[in-house]
Amino acid sequence: TSSGKTLIAEAAAVATVARGRRLFYTTPLKALSNQKFREFRETFGDNNVGLLTGDSSVNKDAQVLIMTTEILRNMLYQ
């Protein structure tokens, strides 16, 4: 907490998008994923950000995809 991890991750996201690459941003909680989804849409635009949680699937082919770590884990196991 308060160690600056989010700042570093968001800077990496900006650099990744600038290179035209795809980014998966994971969070441990659905509520945090929803919050980051709203924040990233402000930064990168509505069409460039997607969300995957157990309850929601929005723009899943977006360049920046916010998801819970559980969803990423399930994707890796398939």
PDB file of C-alpha atoms in Angstrom:
ATOM      1  CA  THR A   1       0.000   0.000   0.000  1.00  0.00           C
ATOM      2  CA  SER A   2       1.219   3.476  -0.950  1.00  0.00           C
ATOM      3  CA  SER A   3       4.429   2.106  -2.441  1.00  0.00           C
ATOM      4  CA  GLY A   4       3.768   3.408  -5.958  1.00  0.00           C
ATOM      5  CA  LYS A   5       2.935   0.140  -7.752  1.00  0.00           C
ATOM      6  CA  THR A   6      -0.099   1.627  -9.506  1.00  0.00           C
ATOM      7  CA  LEU A   7       1.863   4.626 -10.769  1.00  0.00           C
ATOM      8  CA  ILE A   8       4.491   2.342 -12.307  1.00  0.00           C
ATOM      9  CA  ALA A   9       1.847   0.083 -13.869  1.00  0.00           C
ATOM     10  CA  GLU A  10      -0.014   3.035 -15.373  1.00  0.00           C
ATOM     11  CA  ALA A  11       3.214   4.494 -16.802  1.00  0.00           C
ATOM     12  CA  ALA A  12       3.960   1.094 -18.349  1.00  0.00           C
ATOM     13  CA  ALA A  13       0.438   1.060 -19.805  1.00  0.00           C
ATOM     14  CA  VAL A  14       0.976   4.439 -21.474  1.00  0.00           C
ATOM     15  CA  ALA A  15       4.295   3.251 -22.943  1.00  0.00           C
ATOM     16  CA  THR A  16       2.765  -0.017 -24.158  1.00  0.00           C
ATOM     17  CA  VAL A  17      -0.163   1.706 -25.860  1.00  0.00           C
ATOM     18  CA  ALA A  18       2.208   4.226 -27.455  1.00  0.00           C
ATOM     19  CA  ARG A  19       4.046   1.283 -29.062  1.00  0.00           C
ATOM     20  CA  GLY A  20       0.756  -0.084 -30.409  1.00  0.00           C
ATOM     21  CA  ARG A  21       0.912  -3.225 -28.293  1.00  0.00           C
ATOM     22  CA  ARG A  22      -1.889  -4.905 -26.345  1.00  0.00           C
ATOM     23  CA  LEU A  23      -1.974  -4.743 -22.561  1.00  0.00           C
ATOM     24  CA  PHE A  24      -3.663  -6.869 -19.890  1.00  0.00           C
ATOM     25  CA  TYR A  25      -4.060  -5.012 -16.583  1.00  0.00           C
ATOM     26  CA  THR A  26      -5.125  -7.282 -13.728  1.00  0.00           C
ATOM     27  CA  THR A  27      -6.555  -6.518 -10.308  1.00  0.00           C
ATOM     28  CA  PRO A  28      -7.491  -8.843  -7.445  1.00  0.00           C
ATOM     29  CA  LEU A  29     -11.058  -7.513  -7.069  1.00  0.00           C
ATOM     30  CA  LYS A  30     -13.997  -6.836  -9.402  1.00  0.00           C
ATOM     31  CA  ALA A  31     -14.590  -3.450  -7.774  1.00  0.00           C
ATOM     32  CA  LEU A  32     -11.000  -2.417  -8.442  1.00  0.00           C
ATOM     33  CA  SER A  33     -11.220  -3.675 -12.032  1.00  0.00           C
ATOM     34  CA  ASN A  34     -14.335  -1.551 -12.550  1.00  0.00           C
ATOM     35  CA  GLN A  35     -12.578   1.489 -11.084  1.00  0.00           C
ATOM     36  CA  LYS A  36      -9.502   1.025 -13.290  1.00  0.00           C
ATOM     37  CA  PHE A  37     -11.780   0.502 -16.304  1.00  0.00           C
ATOM     38  CA  ARG A  38     -13.352   3.920 -15.723  1.00  0.00           C
ATOM     39  CA  GLU A  39      -9.963   5.576 -15.144  1.00  0.00           C
ATOM     40  CA  PHE A  40      -8.305   3.996 -18.177  1.00  0.00           C
ATOM     41  CA  ARG A  41     -11.219   4.972 -20.417  1.00  0.00           C
ATOM     42  CA  GLU A  42     -10.561   8.590 -19.443  1.00  0.00           C
ATOM     43  CA  THR A  43      -6.882   8.190 -20.339  1.00  0.00           C
ATOM     44  CA  PHE A  44      -7.056   6.007 -23.469  1.00  0.00           C
ATOM     45  CA  GLY A  45     -10.599   6.551 -24.766  1.00  0.00           C
ATOM     46  CA  ASP A  46     -13.728   4.428 -24.578  1.00  0.00           C
ATOM     47  CA  ASN A  47     -12.955   2.343 -27.683  1.00  0.00           C
ATOM     48  CA  ASN A  48      -9.440   1.405 -26.542  1.00  0.00           C
ATOM     49  CA  VAL A  49     -10.278  -0.087 -23.137  1.00  0.00           C
ATOM     50  CA  GLY A  50     -12.139  -3.280 -22.290  1.00  0.00           C
ATOM     51  CA  LEU A  51     -13.223  -5.067 -19.127  1.00  0.00           C
ATOM     52  CA  LEU A  52     -13.448  -8.749 -18.200  1.00  0.00           C
ATOM     53  CA  THR A  53     -14.732  -9.862 -14.819  1.00  0.00           C
ATOM     54  CA  GLY A  54     -16.948 -12.692 -13.702  1.00  0.00           C
ATOM     55  CA  ASP A  55     -19.954 -10.384 -14.186  1.00  0.00           C
ATOM     56  CA  SER A  56     -18.985  -8.180 -17.142  1.00  0.00           C
ATOM     57  CA  SER A  57     -17.487  -8.416 -20.583  1.00  0.00           C
ATOM     58  CA  VAL A  58     -17.084  -5.067 -22.318  1.00  0.00           C
ATOM     59  CA  ASN A  59     -15.041  -4.530 -25.499  1.00  0.00           C
ATOM     60  CA  LYS A  60     -12.988  -7.699 -24.930  1.00  0.00           C
ATOM     61  CA  ASP A  61     -10.857  -7.100 -28.053  1.00  0.00           C
ATOM     62  CA  ALA A  62      -9.662  -3.671 -26.881  1.00  0.00           C
ATOM     63  CA  GLN A  63      -5.995  -2.710 -26.861  1.00  0.00           C
ATOM     64  CA  VAL A  64      -6.093  -2.277 -23.059  1.00  0.00           C
ATOM     65  CA  LEU A  65      -7.995  -5.032 -21.288  1.00  0.00           C
ATOM     66  CA  ILE A  66      -8.700  -4.712 -17.565  1.00  0.00           C
ATOM     67  CA  MET A  67      -9.528  -7.981 -15.801  1.00  0.00           C
ATOM     68  CA  THR A  68      -9.470  -9.744 -12.476  1.00  0.00           C
ATOM     69  CA  THR A  69      -6.511 -12.009 -11.831  1.00  0.00           C
ATOM     70  CA  GLU A  70      -8.972 -14.902 -11.608  1.00  0.00           C
ATOM     71  CA  ILE A  71     -10.028 -14.333 -15.225  1.00  0.00           C
ATOM     72  CA  LEU A  72      -6.394 -14.208 -16.382  1.00  0.00           C
ATOM     73  CA  ARG A  73      -5.623 -17.392 -14.447  1.00  0.00           C
ATOM     74  CA  ASN A  74      -8.563 -19.161 -16.086  1.00  0.00           C
ATOM     75  CA  MET A  75      -7.396 -17.969 -19.518  1.00  0.00           C
ATOM     76  CA  LEU A  76      -3.909 -19.365 -18.874  1.00  0.00           C
ATOM     77  CA  TYR A  77      -5.258 -22.733 -17.752  1.00  0.00           C
ATOM     78  CA  GLN A  78      -7.365 -23.216 -20.902  1.00  0.00           C
TER      79      GLN A  78
END
